[in-house]
Each structure stands twice: as C-alpha cells, then as structure tokens.
Amino acid sequence: MKEILTAWDGEAVLIRHDAQTGAVIIIGIHSSKFGPATGGTRLMKYNTVEDAIQDAQKLSSGMTYKFALADFPRGGGKAVIALSRDLLPEERHGLLMRYGSWIRQLNGYYYTGPDVGTTPEDMDVIATTGDPYVFSRTPANGGAGGSGEATGYGTYCGMKAVGAHLFGTRTLGGKKILVQGIGSVGRPLLGYLKSEGAEILISDVDERVANDYPEYAFVTPARVYQTPCDIFSPCALGGILNADTIPQLRCKAVVGAANNQLGTEADADFLARQNILYAPDFACNIGGALAITGMEAMGWSKQVAFEQVSRVEQTLTTIFTLADEQRINTHVAARNLVREKLNRIQ
Ligand code: NAI
Ligand code: PHE
C-alpha cells in the first residue's frame, strides 16, 4: 500500500468504507492548484481495493491534465466507488446518499460528476446530500444533463487535427473510422462523423448496437484491433493500447475518448514505432467535463461551451507539432505541455 501511495505525485487519497454495502469509496485528489478538484464518479466492481485506489489515482491525474490543457480553472479529482457485490436498487440509493454527505463534508475540496457506472439521475441522488458540489444533474433538477455529447464532439474535433496532420485535410469525408464502444460518447460521435461522410465501422461487446446502426459495418470485439482503418477510436475501456494489442493495429491514428488508454506510458513509444499517430486521451476527452462545468459553474451557454470544446483541435495540433520538433512521442509532448502550464501558475 505504501508503494502505491508514494509512487503517485498527487495531493491526497481519501478512503471510506461503507459498512451497509461493503463498498469502498475512494476520492483521488491529484491537484487543487489550478482550482477545486473536479472529476466524475466511477462506480463498478474491482478485484482488489489496491486496484481501485490506483484507478482513482490515474483517473484524477488525467483530470488535472485535461483541465490544464484547456486552461480551465479546475483541478484534478476523481472518485471510485468500488463494489464487492451487486447491490439492490435501494442499497445503491443509500450508498449514493451517504457518498453525497461525505462530499458535502469535504466542503468544496472535491466536486463530482458522472463517469462509467453513474448517470445524471445518480447525480440527482448524490446532490440531495452533496449539493452544491455535484455537476451534471438532469435538466429537471437544474443540471446540464449528460456529458457524452460534448465529449463526443471534442473527440470529433480531435480527429480533425489528426486529419490535417496526417492526411493534409481536416475533412473526415471518406476516411474509414472504427469506433470501439457505442455508449454515451460513441453514439453522438457517430452523428458527427456521419455528417462529414466518414466511412464508419462500429464495435461493442453489446452486439445489440448493430441493430441500432444497421447502416454501419459491425466489427466483433475479437477482430477490433486487426481491422484496417484510418482512425481507430477507443470509446469504451482504458488500458486497451498495450503490448498485446498494438502489434495487431492496422490503423494510421488512434483518437478516442476512453480514459487511460495506454497500458503503460512506454506504449506511447510503441505506437510511434509502429507509425501510428496517438492523440493523447486526456487531450481528446475534456469535452464533457469542460462543457458541463463551464455551463453550470461559469454560466456558459451551450454554444459557448461547444466553442470551448472545439479548442481540442488546436491543442492537439500544438501537441503534434511539439512531438515532431522535439522528436518525442505525443504522450510525452502533451504531458510536458501540461507541466509547463501548471508551473506557470504555481
Ligand atoms: P458508456 O458506459 O455509456 O459506454 C461504453 C460502451 O462501451 C458501452 O456500449 C459498452 O457496452 C461498451 N464496451 C464496454 N466494454 C467494451 C469492450 N471491451 N469492447 C467494446 N465495447 C465495450 O460509457 P461512456 O460514457 O460512453 O464512456 C466511454 C469512455 O469514455 C470511458 O472510458 C469513459 O471514462 C470515457 N470518458 C467519458 C466521458 C463522458 O463524458 N461520458 C468523458 C471523458 C471520458
Ligand atoms: N467523466 C468525466 C471525465 O472523465 C468527468 C466529468 C463529467 C466531470 C461531467 C464533471 C462533469 O472527463
């Protein structure tokens, strides 16, 4: 445990055991230097508490990186609610209420929103006890609703930067794009890609999505990495770019919304050696957090929020240029840019 804590450069790991459900709630605060630590709540089963702590650490670091790249005055935080068993709806409700009370006790040290396993409806529940530290409630409860559309839009803007860098055109028409994970981010992303006339392929562990989109070729999860395409877009799980999958890839670029796509940082070099342009996940997937916190905490209109999200394209262009000039991989270039921005405000 000590190693897990000392290996991380973050500010704090807060842990609480929920006796009623056996769940362990972990709040990772990577940095509150840029502003109050903000990030979603991930609710799922984990094999060990150590796995859950490391996930909270990595995910909260990612939030610091995202907000810093967007020059947005928020810090990086993330909560993981690690379940050890399935919960009945009333047990889950009670857990979220107790979690909200804890967030309120933290008095603004951590603000939350949705992430994998939680929804705007869950934010409504958490906010009953956690208000005013909860973003992304349903519109019926005064929130801006889900974050998937803005994240999908930012990811699409990221693809334009890749198009300009690799193919000499921002237009994605005719480009073969394979989206892995057709959920709250993947679905709106498909809409943006369709509007440009991209050739779309979809993949999901839930094969029912093929029925929702009969017009697109469905790729089974078993074949997703070796399927040839221009852009592979991971919008499901983290850790999918690793020593096993990278040699299989037949794409020219990876641009997706999934958090923590790299198995290890060294996998960014592996991708570069395979001549695959990697758009760092934390540069692509800021859309939801930026749009929602901008609209709810800064009074942005939806139009202003989406204009801000579109800056993903410029940020990635800068990252690609830095990587080329300094002969470093794009992940390191993005990380250096974050450090430079953070140093400037310290
Ligand atoms: P979601 O849960 O709505 O959708 C995920 C989809 O991926 C589901 O359709 C699921 O069946 C599918 N899936 C799960 N495992 C898979 C696998 N092994 N292969 C193929 N498909 C698989 O999640 P959401 O909100 O769309 O998020 C997707 C990713 O983007 C997550 O990693 C999340 O952390 C990240 N992200 C989401 C943001 C948001 O605003 N929702 C913001 C930033 C990052
Ligand atoms: N799940 C979002 C992300 O990973 C976090 C978020 C969404 C934070 C909405 C605040 C509001 O970026």
Coordinates of C-alpha atoms and ligand atoms in Angstrom, one line a residue:
M1 CA 0.0 0.0 0.0
K2 CA 2.8 2.4 0.9
E3 CA 4.3 1.9 -2.5
I4 CA 1.0 2.7 -4.2
L5 CA 0.8 5.9 -2.3
T6 CA 4.4 7.0 -2.7
A7 CA 4.6 6.2 -6.4
W8 CA 1.9 8.8 -7.2
D9 CA 2.5 12.5 -7.4
G10 CA -1.0 13.5 -6.3
E11 CA -2.2 15.5 -3.3
A12 CA -4.4 13.1 -1.4
V13 CA -6.2 9.8 -1.4
L14 CA -9.3 9.8 0.8
I15 CA -10.9 6.4 1.6
R16 CA -14.0 5.4 3.3
H17 CA -15.6 2.0 3.9
D18 CA -19.4 1.9 3.5
A19 CA -20.4 -0.6 6.2
Q20 CA -24.0 -1.1 4.9
T21 CA -22.9 -2.2 1.4
G22 CA -19.3 -3.2 1.9
A23 CA -18.4 -0.7 -0.9
V24 CA -15.1 1.2 -0.6
I25 CA -15.3 4.8 -1.7
I26 CA -12.0 6.4 -2.8
I27 CA -11.6 10.0 -3.7
G28 CA -8.3 10.8 -5.5
I29 CA -7.3 14.4 -5.4
H30 CA -4.4 14.8 -7.8
S31 CA -4.2 18.6 -7.7
S32 CA -6.2 21.5 -6.5
K33 CA -3.6 24.1 -7.5
F34 CA -5.4 25.1 -10.7
G35 CA -8.8 25.2 -8.9
P36 CA -11.1 22.9 -6.9
A37 CA -10.5 19.3 -7.7
T38 CA -13.2 18.1 -10.1
G39 CA -14.0 14.8 -11.8
G40 CA -16.5 12.1 -12.2
T41 CA -17.6 9.2 -10.0
R42 CA -16.8 5.7 -11.3
L43 CA -19.0 3.0 -9.8
M44 CA -18.1 -0.6 -10.6
K45 CA -16.7 -3.8 -9.2
Y46 CA -12.9 -4.1 -8.6
N47 CA -10.9 -7.2 -7.8
T48 CA -8.9 -5.5 -5.0
V49 CA -9.0 -2.2 -3.1
E50 CA -5.5 -1.6 -4.4
D51 CA -6.7 -1.8 -8.0
A52 CA -9.5 0.7 -7.1
I53 CA -7.0 3.1 -5.5
Q54 CA -4.7 3.0 -8.4
D55 CA -7.6 3.7 -10.8
A56 CA -8.7 6.7 -8.7
Q57 CA -5.2 8.0 -8.8
K58 CA -4.7 7.6 -12.5
L59 CA -8.1 9.0 -13.3
S60 CA -7.7 12.0 -11.1
S61 CA -4.2 12.8 -12.6
G62 CA -6.0 12.6 -16.0
M63 CA -8.5 15.3 -14.8
T64 CA -5.6 17.7 -13.9
Y65 CA -4.1 17.2 -17.3
K66 CA -7.4 17.8 -19.1
F67 CA -8.3 21.0 -17.3
A68 CA -4.7 22.3 -17.6
L69 CA -4.7 21.7 -21.3
A70 CA -8.0 23.5 -21.6
D71 CA -6.7 26.4 -19.4
F72 CA -9.8 25.9 -17.3
P73 CA -9.5 26.8 -13.6
R74 CA -10.3 23.4 -12.1
G75 CA -8.1 20.8 -10.5
G76 CA -8.0 17.1 -11.0
G77 CA -10.0 14.7 -8.8
K78 CA -11.9 11.5 -9.4
A79 CA -14.0 9.2 -7.2
V80 CA -14.1 5.4 -7.4
I81 CA -16.9 3.5 -5.7
A82 CA -15.6 0.0 -5.6
L83 CA -18.4 -2.6 -5.2
S84 CA -17.7 -6.0 -4.0
R85 CA -21.1 -7.4 -4.9
D86 CA -24.2 -6.5 -6.9
L87 CA -26.5 -4.0 -5.0
L88 CA -30.3 -3.8 -4.8
P89 CA -31.6 -0.5 -6.1
E90 CA -32.4 0.7 -2.5
E91 CA -28.9 -0.3 -1.3
R92 CA -27.4 1.6 -4.2
H93 CA -29.6 4.7 -3.5
G94 CA -28.5 4.6 0.2
L95 CA -24.8 4.3 -0.8
L96 CA -25.1 7.3 -3.1
M97 CA -26.8 9.4 -0.4
R98 CA -24.0 8.6 2.1
Y99 CA -21.5 9.4 -0.6
G100 CA -23.1 12.8 -1.2
S101 CA -23.0 13.6 2.5
W102 CA -19.3 12.9 2.5
I103 CA -18.7 15.2 -0.5
R104 CA -20.5 17.9 1.4
Q105 CA -18.3 17.4 4.5
L106 CA -15.3 18.0 2.2
N107 CA -16.7 21.5 1.7
G108 CA -15.6 22.1 -1.8
Y109 CA -12.3 20.2 -1.8
Y110 CA -13.8 17.8 -4.4
Y111 CA -16.6 18.3 -7.0
T112 CA -18.1 15.4 -8.8
G113 CA -19.9 14.5 -12.0
P114 CA -20.8 11.2 -13.8
D115 CA -18.4 8.6 -15.1
V116 CA -18.5 4.9 -16.0
G117 CA -21.3 3.4 -13.9
T118 CA -23.1 6.6 -12.9
T119 CA -25.6 8.8 -14.7
P120 CA -27.2 12.3 -14.4
E121 CA -30.0 10.6 -12.5
D122 CA -27.4 9.3 -10.0
M123 CA -26.1 12.9 -9.7
D124 CA -29.6 14.0 -8.7
V125 CA -29.5 11.5 -5.9
I126 CA -25.9 12.4 -4.8
A127 CA -26.9 16.1 -4.9
T128 CA -29.7 15.6 -2.4
T129 CA -27.0 15.3 0.2
G130 CA -24.0 16.6 -1.7
D131 CA -25.3 19.9 -3.1
P132 CA -23.6 22.3 -4.3
Y133 CA -20.7 20.1 -5.2
V134 CA -22.4 17.9 -7.9
F135 CA -22.3 18.6 -11.6
S136 CA -24.3 17.1 -14.5
R137 CA -27.7 16.7 -12.8
T138 CA -30.7 16.1 -15.0
P139 CA -32.2 19.3 -16.5
A140 CA -35.4 18.6 -14.5
N141 CA -33.2 19.1 -11.4
G142 CA -31.4 22.2 -12.7
G143 CA -28.4 20.5 -14.2
A144 CA -27.0 20.4 -17.7
G145 CA -27.6 16.7 -18.1
G146 CA -25.2 14.1 -19.6
S147 CA -21.7 14.9 -20.7
G148 CA -21.4 12.3 -23.5
E149 CA -22.4 14.6 -26.4
A150 CA -19.8 17.2 -25.6
T151 CA -17.1 14.5 -25.1
G152 CA -18.1 13.0 -28.5
Y153 CA -17.9 16.5 -30.1
G154 CA -14.4 17.1 -28.6
T155 CA -13.2 13.7 -29.9
Y156 CA -14.5 14.5 -33.3
C157 CA -12.6 17.9 -33.2
G158 CA -9.5 15.9 -32.2
M159 CA -9.9 13.7 -35.3
K160 CA -9.9 16.9 -37.5
A161 CA -6.4 17.7 -36.1
V162 CA -5.3 14.2 -36.9
G163 CA -6.7 14.6 -40.4
A164 CA -4.9 17.8 -41.0
H165 CA -1.6 16.4 -39.7
L166 CA -1.7 13.0 -41.4
F167 CA -3.8 13.4 -44.5
G168 CA -3.5 17.2 -45.2
T169 CA -7.2 17.8 -44.7
R170 CA -9.5 18.5 -41.7
T171 CA -12.4 16.9 -43.5
L172 CA -13.1 13.4 -42.5
G173 CA -15.3 12.5 -45.5
G174 CA -14.2 9.2 -47.0
K175 CA -12.0 8.3 -44.0
K176 CA -12.5 4.9 -42.5
I177 CA -13.1 5.3 -38.8
L178 CA -13.7 2.5 -36.4
V179 CA -15.4 3.4 -33.1
Q180 CA -15.0 0.9 -30.2
G181 CA -17.8 1.4 -27.6
I182 CA -21.1 2.8 -28.8
G183 CA -22.3 4.3 -25.5
S184 CA -23.0 7.8 -24.3
V185 CA -19.8 9.2 -26.1
G186 CA -19.7 6.8 -29.0
R187 CA -23.3 7.5 -30.2
P188 CA -23.0 11.3 -30.6
L189 CA -19.6 10.8 -32.1
L190 CA -21.1 8.6 -34.8
G191 CA -23.5 11.5 -35.6
Y192 CA -20.7 14.0 -36.1
L193 CA -18.8 11.5 -38.3
K194 CA -21.8 10.7 -40.4
S195 CA -22.4 14.4 -41.0
E196 CA -19.0 14.6 -42.7
G197 CA -19.4 11.4 -44.8
A198 CA -16.9 9.3 -43.0
E199 CA -16.9 5.5 -43.6
I200 CA -18.0 4.3 -40.2
L201 CA -17.3 0.9 -38.5
I202 CA -18.6 0.1 -35.0
S203 CA -17.7 -2.4 -32.4
D204 CA -19.1 -3.1 -28.9
V205 CA -19.3 -6.0 -26.5
D206 CA -23.0 -5.5 -26.6
E207 CA -23.8 -6.8 -30.1
R208 CA -27.3 -5.3 -29.9
V209 CA -25.8 -2.0 -31.0
A210 CA -25.5 -3.5 -34.5
N211 CA -29.3 -3.4 -34.7
D212 CA -29.4 0.3 -33.8
Y213 CA -27.0 1.1 -36.6
P214 CA -27.7 -1.3 -39.5
E215 CA -26.1 1.2 -41.9
Y216 CA -22.6 0.7 -40.4
A217 CA -20.4 -2.4 -40.6
F218 CA -20.2 -4.1 -37.2
V219 CA -16.8 -5.5 -36.1
T220 CA -16.8 -8.1 -33.4
P221 CA -14.7 -7.4 -30.3
A222 CA -12.4 -10.3 -31.3
R223 CA -11.5 -8.6 -34.6
V224 CA -11.5 -4.9 -33.5
Y225 CA -7.7 -4.4 -33.2
Q226 CA -6.7 -6.1 -36.5
T227 CA -9.4 -4.4 -38.6
P228 CA -7.8 -2.0 -41.1
C229 CA -9.0 1.7 -40.8
D230 CA -7.6 5.2 -41.0
I231 CA -8.6 6.1 -37.4
F232 CA -9.3 3.8 -34.5
S233 CA -11.4 5.4 -31.8
P234 CA -11.4 3.8 -28.4
C235 CA -14.6 5.0 -26.6
A236 CA -15.1 2.1 -24.1
L237 CA -12.4 0.9 -21.7
G238 CA -8.9 2.0 -20.6
G239 CA -5.7 0.0 -20.9
I240 CA -6.5 -1.2 -24.4
L241 CA -3.3 0.1 -26.0
N242 CA -0.8 -2.5 -24.8
A243 CA 1.9 -4.9 -25.9
D244 CA -0.7 -7.4 -26.9
T245 CA -3.0 -5.1 -29.0
I246 CA -0.5 -2.6 -30.5
P247 CA 1.2 -5.1 -32.9
Q248 CA -2.3 -6.0 -34.2
L249 CA -3.4 -2.5 -35.0
R250 CA -3.9 -1.7 -38.7
C251 CA -4.8 2.0 -38.3
K252 CA -2.9 5.2 -39.0
A253 CA -4.1 7.0 -35.9
V254 CA -5.7 6.4 -32.5
V255 CA -8.1 9.2 -31.4
G256 CA -10.7 8.3 -28.7
A257 CA -12.4 9.3 -25.5
A258 CA -11.7 6.4 -23.2
N259 CA -9.7 7.4 -20.2
N260 CA -6.2 6.0 -19.7
Q261 CA -5.9 4.2 -23.0
L262 CA -2.2 3.4 -22.6
G263 CA -1.4 0.2 -20.7
T264 CA 1.9 1.8 -19.7
E265 CA 3.5 5.1 -20.6
A266 CA 6.0 3.2 -22.7
D267 CA 3.2 2.1 -25.0
A268 CA 3.2 5.6 -26.5
D269 CA 6.7 4.9 -27.9
F270 CA 5.5 1.5 -29.1
L271 CA 2.7 3.2 -31.1
A272 CA 5.1 5.8 -32.5
R273 CA 7.5 3.0 -33.6
Q274 CA 4.5 1.4 -35.4
N275 CA 3.9 4.7 -37.2
I276 CA 0.6 5.2 -35.5
L277 CA -0.3 8.8 -34.5
Y278 CA -1.6 8.7 -31.0
A279 CA -3.9 11.6 -29.8
P280 CA -3.4 11.6 -26.0
D281 CA -6.7 10.6 -24.4
F282 CA -6.6 13.5 -21.9
A283 CA -6.3 16.0 -24.7
C284 CA -9.3 14.5 -26.6
N285 CA -11.8 13.8 -23.9
I286 CA -12.1 17.0 -22.0
G287 CA -15.4 17.9 -23.8
G288 CA -17.9 16.7 -21.2
A289 CA -16.1 17.9 -18.1
L290 CA -15.4 21.3 -19.7
A291 CA -18.8 21.9 -21.2
I292 CA -20.7 20.8 -18.1
T293 CA -18.6 22.6 -15.5
G294 CA -18.4 25.7 -17.9
M295 CA -22.2 25.8 -18.2
E296 CA -23.0 25.1 -14.6
A297 CA -20.2 26.9 -12.7
M298 CA -19.3 29.7 -15.2
G299 CA -22.7 30.4 -16.8
W300 CA -21.7 29.5 -20.3
S301 CA -24.4 29.0 -22.9
K302 CA -24.3 25.6 -24.8
Q303 CA -22.9 27.5 -27.8
V304 CA -20.0 29.0 -25.8
A305 CA -19.4 25.6 -24.2
F306 CA -19.1 23.8 -27.6
E307 CA -16.9 26.6 -28.9
Q308 CA -14.6 26.0 -26.0
V309 CA -14.6 22.2 -26.6
S310 CA -13.6 22.8 -30.2
R311 CA -10.3 24.0 -28.9
V312 CA -9.3 20.4 -28.6
E313 CA -8.3 20.6 -32.3
Q314 CA -5.8 23.4 -31.7
T315 CA -4.4 21.8 -28.6
L316 CA -3.8 18.5 -30.5
T317 CA -2.2 20.4 -33.4
T318 CA 0.2 22.0 -30.9
I319 CA 1.0 18.6 -29.3
F320 CA 1.7 17.0 -32.7
T321 CA 4.0 19.9 -33.7
L322 CA 5.9 19.7 -30.4
A323 CA 6.3 16.0 -30.7
D324 CA 7.7 16.3 -34.3
E325 CA 10.0 19.2 -33.4
Q326 CA 11.4 17.6 -30.2
R327 CA 11.3 14.0 -31.6
I328 CA 9.3 12.8 -28.6
N329 CA 6.1 10.8 -28.5
T330 CA 2.8 12.6 -28.4
H331 CA 2.0 11.5 -24.9
V332 CA 5.2 13.0 -23.5
A333 CA 4.7 16.1 -25.6
A334 CA 1.2 16.5 -24.1
R335 CA 2.5 15.8 -20.6
N336 CA 5.3 18.4 -21.0
L337 CA 2.7 21.0 -22.1
V338 CA 0.6 20.3 -19.0
R339 CA 3.7 20.7 -16.7
E340 CA 4.6 23.9 -18.4
K341 CA 1.1 25.3 -17.9
L342 CA 1.0 24.1 -14.2
N343 CA 4.4 25.6 -13.5
R344 CA 3.3 28.9 -14.8
I345 CA 0.5 29.2 -12.3
Q346 CA 2.4 27.9 -9.2
Ligands
NAI1 P1 -20.8 4.1 -21.6 O1 -20.8 3.1 -20.5 O2 -22.0 4.9 -21.9 O3 -20.5 3.3 -23.0 C1 -19.4 2.4 -23.1 C2 -19.8 1.4 -24.2 O4 -18.6 0.6 -24.4 C3 -21.0 0.5 -23.9 O5 -21.8 0.5 -25.0 C4 -20.3 -0.8 -23.6 O6 -21.1 -1.9 -24.0 C5 -19.1 -0.7 -24.5 N1 -18.0 -1.6 -24.1 C6 -17.6 -1.9 -22.8 N2 -16.5 -2.8 -22.8 C7 -16.2 -2.9 -24.2 C8 -15.2 -3.6 -24.9 N3 -14.3 -4.4 -24.2 N4 -15.2 -3.6 -26.2 C9 -16.1 -2.9 -26.9 N5 -17.1 -2.2 -26.3 C10 -17.1 -2.2 -24.9 O7 -19.5 5.0 -21.3 P2 -19.2 6.4 -21.9 O8 -19.7 7.5 -21.0 O9 -19.6 6.4 -23.4 O10 -17.6 6.5 -21.8 C11 -16.8 5.8 -22.6 C12 -15.3 6.0 -22.2 O11 -15.0 7.4 -22.3 C13 -15.0 5.6 -20.8 O12 -13.6 5.2 -20.7 C14 -15.1 7.0 -20.0 O13 -14.2 7.0 -18.9 C15 -14.5 7.9 -21.1 N6 -15.0 9.3 -20.9 C16 -16.3 9.6 -20.9 C17 -16.7 10.9 -20.7 C18 -18.2 11.2 -20.8 O14 -18.5 12.4 -20.9 N7 -19.1 10.3 -20.7 C19 -15.8 12.0 -20.5 C20 -14.4 11.6 -20.6 C21 -14.0 10.2 -20.8
PHE2 N1 -16.4 11.7 -16.7 C1 -15.9 13.0 -17.0 C2 -14.4 12.8 -17.5 O1 -13.8 11.8 -17.3 C3 -15.9 13.8 -15.8 C4 -17.0 14.8 -15.6 C5 -18.2 14.9 -16.3 C6 -16.8 15.8 -14.7 C7 -19.1 15.9 -16.1 C8 -17.6 16.9 -14.5 C9 -18.8 16.9 -15.2 O2 -13.9 13.7 -18.0

